Amino acid sequence: MGVYLDYQSAKPVDPRVLEAMLPCFHMEFGNPSSLHREGDTAAAALEDSRKTVAAWINAVDEEIIFTSGATEANNLALIGYAFRNRDKGNHIIISEIEHISIHNIARYLERNGFQVSRVPVDQYGRVSLRKLEARVTPQTILISVGYASNEIGTVQPIAEIGALAGSRNIVLHCDGVAAEGLLPIDVQRDRVDLLTLSANDIYGPKGVGALYVRKGVRLNPLLIGGGQEKGLRSGSENVPGIVGMAEAATIMSREMAVEVPRLRAYRDKLIAGIRSAVPHCFLNGHPHERLADNAHFRFQGIEGESLLLSLKQQGIAAMTGSACTAKTMEPSHTLLSIGLLHEEAHGSLEFTCGRFTKDEDIDQVLEVLPGIVERLRQLSPIYQGNEG
Ligand code: PMP
């Protein structure tokens, strides 16, 4: 493998997770709903996994609903809560820099009679509590703000938002995907009522996730069927995936205290190295309230796409925009929300490091990136070298 610095888009499954999953495919393959021994074994694995995932975020097991991933958990949280509670109000608040799935769910809710307010963020991508509070009305039933941005890495003041929502009796949903494994998530401390989690973001498999649903918060299901997952998510459970998610959470809980400072050191080396070797580049996102794995830059006068392809030729994987929208060629809504012009948003590049990143990977980026930027700028009709 070359140098992989796009952990935000996808993470490899940790070999220890894979090992924990394997027996569930062919030896302990039963359906947790069956009443025979094979069913009992699968049910025990499912419920053990539920306990593990719950403990990881300081919840209790009956508050965890396993889903097919974060997109489904976001749908269940917003659509499930809005439709179940529309007698209490029809107004929802999200932030402008939510993941594309939240934005598209919000549009769907608008088409179905709900009103949605989108709170702007500052130049670093932080939601202002004052602006959030100003948008609350007596009709507001739900606030949805991600724990951190999967693009620019900015961390939100979730505990403060939780306290605000709690004081107004408004349910808070939080997409925790970008932050999980990088920040200690605690649904009690932060007063989060609904929390989206994904397995892949902690080195588990893709296609598995969970929604934490605080006891007493009522949702409508999206999938109707055999009534699994307390009737909130029918369909035979993906036991191998769920076991993988629990093993990934166990490893993460144990290793995070060592892993996060290591990632932060790589990130800081990357940021300092790029800043000192490349003129006219700017860090996007918050200078210190940012995820430990994230270095997101804007390079004046060149296209992020060209940079990405040149890096690809050198065997280096990075990212422009978010993987979920990378193929649309639209500038990232997050970058426009923090005030970048279209051409500035197009000149941005994101590096995210992870569990298997090595010091040499960072060195290699720092060795080749300045030359690539310089070459592209020589070809660029818009680079003037006079900004900043
Ligand atoms: N939320 C965030 C913050 C994400 O980064 C992603 C994509 N990794 C999702 C939701 C959607 O996740 P999935 O593709 O697992 O449904």
Short mmCIF file of C-alpha atoms in Angstrom, two decimals, residues 301 376-384:
data_model
loop_
_atom_site.label_atom_id
_atom_site.label_comp_id
_atom_site.label_asym_id
_atom_site.label_seq_id
_atom_site.Cartn_x
_atom_site.Cartn_y
_atom_site.Cartn_z
CA GLY A 301 -4.18 29.49 -7.10
CA LEU A 376 0.81 23.36 -10.53
CA ARG A 377 1.10 27.03 -9.70
CA GLN A 378 3.47 27.56 -12.62
CA LEU A 379 0.75 26.16 -14.87
CA SER A 380 -2.06 28.06 -13.15
CA PRO A 381 -3.59 31.05 -14.90
CA ILE A 382 -5.01 32.34 -11.60
CA TYR A 383 -2.01 32.08 -9.26
CA GLN A 384 -0.50 35.45 -8.58
#
